Amino acid sequence: MNEKSIAVIIVAAGKGERANPDTTADPKQYRPIGGVPVLSRTIGAFLSHPQVTSVLTVIHADHAERFAALGLSDARLLPPVTGGSDRQASVLAGLQALAPQRPDLVLIQDAARPFASPEVIDNVIAALEQHDGALPVAAVTDTIKRSLDGQRVATTEDRSQLFAAQTPQGFRFGQVFSAHMRASTIRRQFTDDAEIAEWAGLRVAMVGGHRDNIKITHPEDFARAERLLAGDVTMETRIGTGFDVHSFEPGDHVWLGGVRIPYKFKLNGHSDSDVALHALTDALYGAIGAGDIGVHFPPSDMQWKGAASPLFLKHAGDLVAQAGGRIVNLDVTIVCEGPKIAPHVPAMRGIIAQTLGIAPARIAVKATTSEKLGFTGREEGIVAMASASIEVPRVD
């Protein structure tokens, strides 16, 4: 098979209107995913395959400048040709352009499928050793209902016999060219090239596709494509808790939730003794199994003497981000007889949100008393309890 010439036709002549509600936006094949245009990714998938000898792109008549702006350069990349009024006509235009070089095999690929893997391409090429055509498929997992009027169920299909077709679809060049020429003379629209081959009596094999070999059709497909590029890892939820307590000493203010609050005492401690932020910090450390504040900022180290506690909180948030995670929500409860906490809650939420780069709506700050009981009831100090919910990549 390595000695055979293999050409690829990338069908990119559509306007992608279903994926672009904004008619002034670029057609979907020229829009970026992960900072790279969809069409560039699709072409690149085939130029990087060692068995492909040439790639021809079929574009819309109005898209010549857009295609040139992609800046693609490769000896195997042929000048683009203009497509027809529909996909079937565009494929035929590509086949006609390839006819002078008459490759042994041709792979026909949708421009809006940028994730054709080397394995899927290999599967199609290998099947052409014994078959006239081949297409990658994915088994249908949903239950499929048939309806005659679109309102009532007529029957349930046997999904064990149903498969979703993908691209690239591969064929022996002369056979599929002849089939397309014949199909162009009749009044019938075929849904894909494999259907034309089937209609022409060619033997078409199904090979393994891949669930990530998606076609970008609707606006939400761009979000899915971005997730695929990011790894689309399965996330899991983690919960961490934190607890901190500091005693009072003579002073005129306390730091709570990053806010300086005038009061008749101050809190005793190595840093600014912000029990609320300390509890939140430990909750985040706990959620990723990263110890506590004392591990990262030991009180024996004098550089942290009097340090502002948002520094600690930011460090914990950075560790969550480095683990590929995100903060879902934070909840802290402050237990004290004084000072009054409620007037300062909005400012606390704002400081925590700014420190961690999350929305204030993900943060809850509450306060209560201990009904004059215990050391907090005797106004000897303040307690804070916190919980943190995060999402991180699942570890099996």
Short mmCIF file of C-alpha atoms in Angstrom, two decimals:
data_model
loop_
_atom_site.label_atom_id
_atom_site.label_comp_id
_atom_site.label_asym_id
_atom_site.label_seq_id
_atom_site.Cartn_x
_atom_site.Cartn_y
_atom_site.Cartn_z
CA MET A 1 0.00 0.00 0.00
CA ASN A 2 2.98 2.35 0.63
CA GLU A 3 3.75 2.32 -3.11
CA LYS A 4 0.28 3.56 -4.07
CA SER A 5 -0.37 7.24 -4.59
CA ILE A 6 -3.01 8.56 -2.21
CA ALA A 7 -4.71 11.90 -2.81
CA VAL A 8 -6.98 13.65 -0.33
CA ILE A 9 -9.88 15.95 -1.20
CA ILE A 10 -10.85 18.36 1.59
CA VAL A 11 -14.39 19.59 0.97
CA ALA A 12 -14.48 23.18 2.26
CA ALA A 13 -16.85 24.91 -0.16
CA GLY A 14 -19.75 25.47 2.24
CA LYS A 15 -20.66 28.63 4.13
CA GLY A 16 -21.27 26.83 7.44
CA GLU A 17 -24.44 28.78 8.20
CA ARG A 18 -25.73 26.37 10.87
CA ALA A 19 -22.56 26.90 12.87
CA ASN A 20 -22.65 30.68 12.35
CA PRO A 21 -25.86 32.40 13.52
CA ASP A 22 -23.96 35.65 13.00
CA THR A 23 -23.86 35.93 9.22
CA THR A 24 -20.98 38.42 9.44
CA ALA A 25 -18.73 35.86 11.15
CA ASP A 26 -16.18 33.77 9.29
CA PRO A 27 -17.49 30.46 7.87
CA LYS A 28 -16.94 27.63 10.34
CA GLN A 29 -13.99 26.13 8.46
CA TYR A 30 -12.06 29.39 8.90
CA ARG A 31 -12.94 29.98 12.54
CA PRO A 32 -10.24 29.11 15.10
CA ILE A 33 -10.28 26.34 17.66
CA GLY A 34 -7.37 26.40 20.04
CA GLY A 35 -6.12 29.44 18.12
CA VAL A 36 -5.84 27.58 14.79
CA PRO A 37 -8.47 27.69 12.00
CA VAL A 38 -10.52 24.53 11.64
CA LEU A 39 -9.50 24.09 8.00
CA SER A 40 -5.80 24.40 8.85
CA ARG A 41 -6.18 21.62 11.41
CA THR A 42 -8.03 19.39 8.97
CA ILE A 43 -5.48 19.85 6.20
CA GLY A 44 -2.65 19.40 8.69
CA ALA A 45 -4.03 16.04 9.82
CA PHE A 46 -3.46 14.66 6.31
CA LEU A 47 -0.25 16.47 5.45
CA SER A 48 1.25 14.87 8.55
CA HIS A 49 0.30 11.37 7.39
CA PRO A 50 3.27 9.66 5.71
CA GLN A 51 1.20 7.80 3.08
CA VAL A 52 -0.60 10.83 1.70
CA THR A 53 0.95 12.05 -1.54
CA SER A 54 -1.23 15.11 -2.27
CA VAL A 55 -3.97 17.21 -0.68
CA LEU A 56 -6.49 19.23 -2.68
CA THR A 57 -8.90 21.67 -1.03
CA VAL A 58 -12.23 22.54 -2.65
CA ILE A 59 -13.30 26.02 -1.54
CA HIS A 60 -16.16 28.44 -2.06
CA ALA A 61 -15.74 30.95 -4.88
CA ASP A 62 -15.78 33.80 -2.33
CA HIS A 63 -13.16 32.29 -0.04
CA ALA A 64 -9.95 32.54 -2.06
CA GLU A 65 -8.53 35.30 0.14
CA ARG A 66 -9.53 33.48 3.33
CA PHE A 67 -7.78 30.33 2.15
CA ALA A 68 -4.65 32.23 1.16
CA ALA A 69 -4.62 33.91 4.59
CA LEU A 70 -4.19 30.49 6.22
CA GLY A 71 -0.58 30.68 5.05
CA LEU A 72 -0.27 26.94 4.45
CA SER A 73 2.83 25.74 2.64
CA ASP A 74 3.69 22.17 1.69
CA ALA A 75 4.88 20.59 -1.53
CA ARG A 76 1.98 18.11 -1.37
CA LEU A 77 -0.66 20.82 -0.95
CA LEU A 78 -2.18 21.53 -4.37
CA PRO A 79 -3.73 24.87 -5.34
CA PRO A 80 -7.40 24.99 -4.25
CA VAL A 81 -10.25 24.59 -6.71
CA THR A 82 -13.70 26.14 -6.62
CA GLY A 83 -16.58 23.95 -5.52
CA GLY A 84 -20.14 23.66 -6.77
CA SER A 85 -23.57 24.51 -5.44
CA ASP A 86 -23.65 21.54 -3.05
CA ARG A 87 -21.29 19.03 -1.49
CA GLN A 88 -21.78 16.42 -4.19
CA ALA A 89 -20.86 18.91 -6.91
CA SER A 90 -17.85 20.09 -4.91
CA VAL A 91 -16.49 16.57 -4.56
CA LEU A 92 -16.90 16.03 -8.30
CA ALA A 93 -14.97 19.27 -8.93
CA GLY A 94 -12.17 17.91 -6.76
CA LEU A 95 -12.14 14.57 -8.56
CA GLN A 96 -12.00 16.31 -11.92
CA ALA A 97 -9.05 18.42 -10.75
CA LEU A 98 -7.21 15.27 -9.67
CA ALA A 99 -7.97 13.36 -12.84
CA PRO A 100 -4.78 14.41 -14.72
CA GLN A 101 -2.56 12.88 -12.00
CA ARG A 102 -4.93 9.94 -11.56
CA PRO A 103 -3.94 8.78 -8.07
CA ASP A 104 -4.48 5.16 -7.08
CA LEU A 105 -6.61 6.01 -4.09
CA VAL A 106 -8.54 9.08 -2.95
CA LEU A 107 -9.71 10.00 0.54
CA ILE A 108 -12.61 12.44 0.75
CA GLN A 109 -12.74 14.49 3.94
CA ASP A 110 -15.15 17.07 5.39
CA ALA A 111 -13.32 20.29 6.22
CA ALA A 112 -15.33 20.54 9.45
CA ARG A 113 -13.84 17.31 10.86
CA PRO A 114 -10.50 18.55 12.21
CA PHE A 115 -9.78 15.54 14.44
CA ALA A 116 -9.24 12.71 11.95
CA SER A 117 -6.60 10.67 13.75
CA PRO A 118 -3.73 8.78 12.09
CA GLU A 119 -5.35 5.53 13.27
CA VAL A 120 -8.66 6.30 11.55
CA ILE A 121 -6.84 7.28 8.34
CA ASP A 122 -4.78 4.09 8.55
CA ASN A 123 -7.94 2.01 8.95
CA VAL A 124 -9.49 3.46 5.79
CA ILE A 125 -6.34 3.04 3.70
CA ALA A 126 -5.81 -0.54 4.86
CA ALA A 127 -9.37 -1.55 3.98
CA LEU A 128 -8.86 -0.42 0.39
CA GLU A 129 -6.51 -3.35 -0.14
CA GLN A 130 -9.54 -5.62 -0.34
CA HIS A 131 -12.52 -3.30 -0.89
CA ASP A 132 -13.59 -0.70 -3.43
CA GLY A 133 -14.40 1.79 -0.71
CA ALA A 134 -14.14 2.25 3.04
CA LEU A 135 -15.55 4.60 5.62
CA PRO A 136 -15.01 5.01 9.36
CA VAL A 137 -18.09 4.53 11.50
CA ALA A 138 -19.14 4.77 15.14
CA ALA A 139 -21.78 2.50 16.62
CA VAL A 140 -25.07 4.24 17.42
CA THR A 141 -25.65 4.14 21.17
CA ASP A 142 -28.93 6.07 21.41
CA THR A 143 -32.24 4.32 20.89
CA ILE A 144 -33.52 5.36 17.46
CA LYS A 145 -37.22 5.88 16.78
CA ARG A 146 -38.82 6.07 13.35
CA SER A 147 -41.82 8.35 12.80
CA LEU A 148 -43.90 8.82 9.68
CA ASP A 149 -45.25 12.23 10.66
CA GLY A 150 -42.66 13.55 13.09
CA GLN A 151 -45.14 13.36 15.97
CA ARG A 152 -45.85 9.72 16.74
CA VAL A 153 -43.50 6.79 16.99
CA ALA A 154 -44.01 4.24 14.23
CA THR A 155 -41.29 1.80 15.24
CA THR A 156 -38.04 1.41 17.14
CA GLU A 157 -35.00 0.64 15.04
CA ASP A 158 -32.54 -2.13 15.85
CA ARG A 159 -29.56 -0.03 16.82
CA SER A 160 -27.22 -3.02 16.65
CA GLN A 161 -27.47 -2.59 12.87
CA LEU A 162 -27.02 1.21 12.87
CA PHE A 163 -23.72 3.08 12.52
CA ALA A 164 -22.89 6.77 12.18
CA ALA A 165 -20.72 7.52 9.16
CA GLN A 166 -17.61 9.68 9.44
CA THR A 167 -14.88 10.86 7.10
CA PRO A 168 -12.39 10.37 5.51
CA GLN A 169 -14.14 8.03 3.12
CA GLY A 170 -11.68 6.25 0.86
CA PHE A 171 -12.03 4.79 -2.62
CA ARG A 172 -10.11 3.56 -5.60
CA PHE A 173 -9.88 6.72 -7.64
CA GLY A 174 -11.11 5.53 -11.03
CA GLN A 175 -14.15 3.76 -9.57
CA VAL A 176 -15.39 6.63 -7.42
CA PHE A 177 -14.72 9.19 -10.17
CA SER A 178 -16.85 7.14 -12.56
CA ALA A 179 -19.57 6.75 -9.91
CA HIS A 180 -19.67 10.50 -9.26
CA MET A 181 -19.85 11.28 -12.98
CA ARG A 182 -22.83 8.94 -13.34
CA ALA A 183 -24.50 10.34 -10.24
CA SER A 184 -24.23 13.87 -11.60
CA THR A 185 -26.49 12.93 -14.53
CA ILE A 186 -29.49 11.97 -12.40
CA ARG A 187 -31.82 14.05 -10.25
CA ARG A 188 -30.88 12.72 -6.86
CA GLN A 189 -28.91 14.08 -3.96
CA PHE A 190 -26.72 11.60 -2.11
CA THR A 191 -25.88 12.17 1.54
CA ASP A 192 -22.22 11.15 1.26
CA ASP A 193 -19.70 9.59 -1.10
CA ALA A 194 -20.19 6.12 0.32
CA GLU A 195 -23.86 6.27 -0.69
CA ILE A 196 -22.83 7.11 -4.26
CA ALA A 197 -20.42 4.18 -4.24
CA GLU A 198 -23.14 1.87 -2.88
CA TRP A 199 -25.55 3.08 -5.57
CA ALA A 200 -22.87 2.39 -8.21
CA GLY A 201 -22.48 -1.19 -6.98
CA LEU A 202 -19.09 -0.80 -5.31
CA ARG A 203 -18.12 -2.85 -2.25
CA VAL A 204 -17.83 -0.46 0.67
CA ALA A 205 -16.36 -1.63 3.97
CA MET A 206 -16.89 -0.14 7.40
CA VAL A 207 -13.83 0.43 9.58
CA GLY A 208 -13.34 1.73 13.08
CA GLY A 209 -13.92 5.43 13.51
CA HIS A 210 -13.56 7.40 16.72
CA ARG A 211 -15.99 9.26 18.95
CA ASP A 212 -13.69 12.32 18.90
CA ASN A 213 -13.81 12.48 15.08
CA ILE A 214 -16.60 15.05 15.35
CA LYS A 215 -18.06 17.23 12.64
CA ILE A 216 -18.49 20.86 13.60
CA THR A 217 -22.05 21.66 12.58
CA HIS A 218 -23.67 23.77 15.30
CA PRO A 219 -22.33 26.61 17.50
CA GLU A 220 -22.03 24.35 20.55
CA ASP A 221 -19.69 22.04 18.59
CA PHE A 222 -16.95 24.68 18.85
CA ALA A 223 -17.07 24.40 22.64
CA ARG A 224 -16.76 20.63 22.38
CA ALA A 225 -13.84 20.98 19.98
CA GLU A 226 -12.06 23.25 22.44
CA ARG A 227 -12.57 20.66 25.17
CA LEU A 228 -11.10 17.96 22.93
CA LEU A 229 -8.03 20.08 22.29
CA ALA A 230 -7.68 20.65 26.02
CA GLY A 231 -7.72 16.92 26.56
CA ASP A 232 -11.42 16.57 27.43
CA VAL A 233 -10.44 14.74 30.59
CA THR A 234 -13.04 13.42 32.95
CA MET A 235 -13.32 15.65 35.99
CA GLU A 236 -14.11 14.68 39.53
CA THR A 237 -15.28 16.75 42.48
CA ARG A 238 -13.11 17.09 45.58
CA ILE A 239 -14.09 18.60 48.93
CA GLY A 240 -11.67 20.12 51.43
CA THR A 241 -12.26 21.59 54.88
CA GLY A 242 -10.35 24.10 56.95
CA PHE A 243 -10.37 25.24 60.57
CA ASP A 244 -8.47 28.03 62.27
CA VAL A 245 -8.52 29.80 65.63
CA HIS A 246 -6.64 32.80 66.99
CA SER A 247 -6.76 34.43 70.37
CA PHE A 248 -7.20 38.12 71.04
CA GLU A 249 -4.50 40.45 72.33
CA PRO A 250 -4.43 44.21 72.89
CA GLY A 251 -4.95 46.15 69.67
CA ASP A 252 -7.38 48.25 67.66
CA HIS A 253 -8.33 46.11 64.64
CA VAL A 254 -8.65 42.60 63.25
CA TRP A 255 -8.12 41.21 59.76
CA LEU A 256 -11.00 39.00 58.59
CA GLY A 257 -11.60 37.85 55.02
CA GLY A 258 -8.91 40.26 53.87
CA VAL A 259 -10.72 43.24 55.38
CA ARG A 260 -9.31 45.47 58.14
CA ILE A 261 -12.05 45.87 60.72
CA PRO A 262 -11.67 48.34 63.64
CA TYR A 263 -12.12 46.55 66.97
CA LYS A 264 -11.10 46.69 70.61
CA PHE A 265 -8.66 43.79 70.19
CA LYS A 266 -6.35 42.34 67.56
CA LEU A 267 -5.72 38.69 66.76
CA ASN A 268 -2.51 37.10 67.97
CA GLY A 269 -0.44 35.17 65.42
CA HIS A 270 2.62 35.00 63.18
CA SER A 271 1.03 36.57 60.11
CA ASP A 272 -1.93 38.94 60.09
CA SER A 273 -3.91 36.14 61.82
CA ASP A 274 -6.84 36.29 59.39
CA VAL A 275 -8.69 33.20 60.60
CA ALA A 276 -11.22 33.33 57.73
CA LEU A 277 -8.60 33.29 54.96
CA HIS A 278 -6.50 30.74 56.84
CA ALA A 279 -9.46 28.36 57.05
CA LEU A 280 -10.26 28.88 53.35
CA THR A 281 -6.63 28.33 52.39
CA ASP A 282 -6.46 25.07 54.32
CA ALA A 283 -9.73 23.95 52.73
CA LEU A 284 -8.22 24.41 49.25
CA TYR A 285 -5.00 22.65 50.23
CA GLY A 286 -7.06 19.82 51.65
CA ALA A 287 -9.10 19.41 48.48
CA ILE A 288 -5.94 18.63 46.49
CA GLY A 289 -4.13 16.78 49.27
CA ALA A 290 -1.47 19.47 49.63
CA GLY A 291 -1.11 19.71 53.38
CA ASP A 292 -1.83 22.98 55.22
CA ILE A 293 -0.55 26.51 55.62
CA GLY A 294 2.12 25.40 58.06
CA VAL A 295 3.64 23.13 55.41
CA HIS A 296 3.93 25.88 52.79
CA PHE A 297 4.45 28.90 55.07
CA PRO A 298 6.02 27.63 58.31
CA PRO A 299 5.70 30.03 61.28
CA SER A 300 9.37 29.40 62.04
CA ASP A 301 10.25 31.29 58.84
CA MET A 302 10.44 34.97 59.72
CA GLN A 303 9.76 36.11 56.16
CA TRP A 304 6.10 35.37 56.82
CA LYS A 305 6.00 37.48 59.99
CA GLY A 306 3.01 39.82 59.62
CA ALA A 307 2.31 38.56 56.06
CA ALA A 308 -1.03 39.43 54.51
CA SER A 309 -3.15 36.27 54.30
CA PRO A 310 -4.36 36.80 50.69
CA LEU A 311 -0.83 35.70 49.79
CA PHE A 312 -1.51 32.27 51.32
CA LEU A 313 -4.93 32.00 49.70
CA LYS A 314 -3.55 32.85 46.28
CA HIS A 315 -0.87 30.19 46.63
CA ALA A 316 -3.53 27.56 47.37
CA GLY A 317 -5.60 28.73 44.38
CA ASP A 318 -2.54 28.55 42.13
CA LEU A 319 -1.91 24.96 43.21
CA VAL A 320 -5.49 24.06 42.27
CA ALA A 321 -4.96 25.61 38.82
CA GLN A 322 -1.63 23.79 38.38
CA ALA A 323 -3.46 20.53 39.09
CA GLY A 324 -5.76 21.31 36.14
CA GLY A 325 -8.63 22.09 38.48
CA ARG A 326 -11.10 24.86 39.09
CA ILE A 327 -12.80 26.19 42.19
CA VAL A 328 -16.54 25.46 42.24
CA ASN A 329 -17.47 27.16 45.51
CA LEU A 330 -16.10 28.28 48.88
CA ASP A 331 -17.99 28.57 52.16
CA VAL A 332 -16.59 30.08 55.36
CA THR A 333 -18.27 30.58 58.74
CA ILE A 334 -16.79 32.97 61.30
CA VAL A 335 -17.66 32.35 64.95
CA CYS A 336 -17.28 35.33 67.29
CA GLU A 337 -19.12 37.68 69.65
CA GLY A 338 -17.52 40.64 67.91
CA PRO A 339 -16.82 42.46 65.78
CA LYS A 340 -19.95 42.63 63.64
CA ILE A 341 -19.27 40.71 60.44
CA ALA A 342 -22.34 41.28 58.24
CA PRO A 343 -21.47 44.86 57.14
CA HIS A 344 -18.13 43.61 55.81
CA VAL A 345 -19.28 40.47 53.98
CA PRO A 346 -19.53 42.07 50.48
CA ALA A 347 -15.97 43.40 50.78
CA MET A 348 -14.70 40.02 52.00
CA ARG A 349 -16.31 38.21 49.08
CA GLY A 350 -14.82 40.72 46.68
CA ILE A 351 -11.29 40.30 48.03
CA ILE A 352 -11.51 36.51 48.02
CA ALA A 353 -12.90 36.55 44.47
CA GLN A 354 -10.17 38.88 43.23
CA THR A 355 -7.43 36.87 44.95
CA LEU A 356 -8.57 33.59 43.38
CA GLY A 357 -9.88 34.89 40.06
CA ILE A 358 -13.38 33.51 40.57
CA ALA A 359 -16.85 35.05 40.66
CA PRO A 360 -18.13 36.39 44.02
CA ALA A 361 -21.23 34.25 43.46
CA ARG A 362 -19.05 31.20 44.19
CA ILE A 363 -18.18 32.46 47.66
CA ALA A 364 -20.24 32.40 50.86
CA VAL A 365 -19.19 34.24 54.02
CA LYS A 366 -21.33 33.77 57.12
CA ALA A 367 -21.03 34.64 60.79
CA THR A 368 -22.54 33.41 64.02
CA THR A 369 -21.95 33.64 67.76
CA SER A 370 -21.44 30.82 70.24
CA GLU A 371 -24.22 32.18 72.47
CA LYS A 372 -21.69 33.39 75.06
CA LEU A 373 -20.37 29.84 75.49
CA GLY A 374 -16.72 28.79 75.43
CA PHE A 375 -13.69 30.90 74.67
CA THR A 376 -15.40 32.70 71.79
CA GLY A 377 -18.34 33.45 74.06
CA ARG A 378 -15.91 34.94 76.60
CA GLU A 379 -14.44 37.03 73.74
CA GLU A 380 -11.05 35.40 74.03
CA GLY A 381 -10.67 34.80 70.28
CA ILE A 382 -12.26 33.98 66.94
CA VAL A 383 -12.85 30.67 65.12
CA ALA A 384 -13.36 30.13 61.38
CA MET A 385 -14.50 26.98 59.60
CA ALA A 386 -14.44 26.60 55.82
CA SER A 387 -15.14 24.18 53.02
CA ALA A 388 -13.97 24.20 49.41
CA SER A 389 -15.43 22.34 46.47
CA ILE A 390 -13.22 21.97 43.42
CA GLU A 391 -13.13 20.01 40.16
CA VAL A 392 -9.90 18.34 39.09
CA PRO A 393 -8.96 15.72 36.48
CA ARG A 394 -9.89 12.30 37.73
CA VAL A 395 -7.07 10.13 39.02
CA ASP A 396 -7.77 6.41 38.66
#
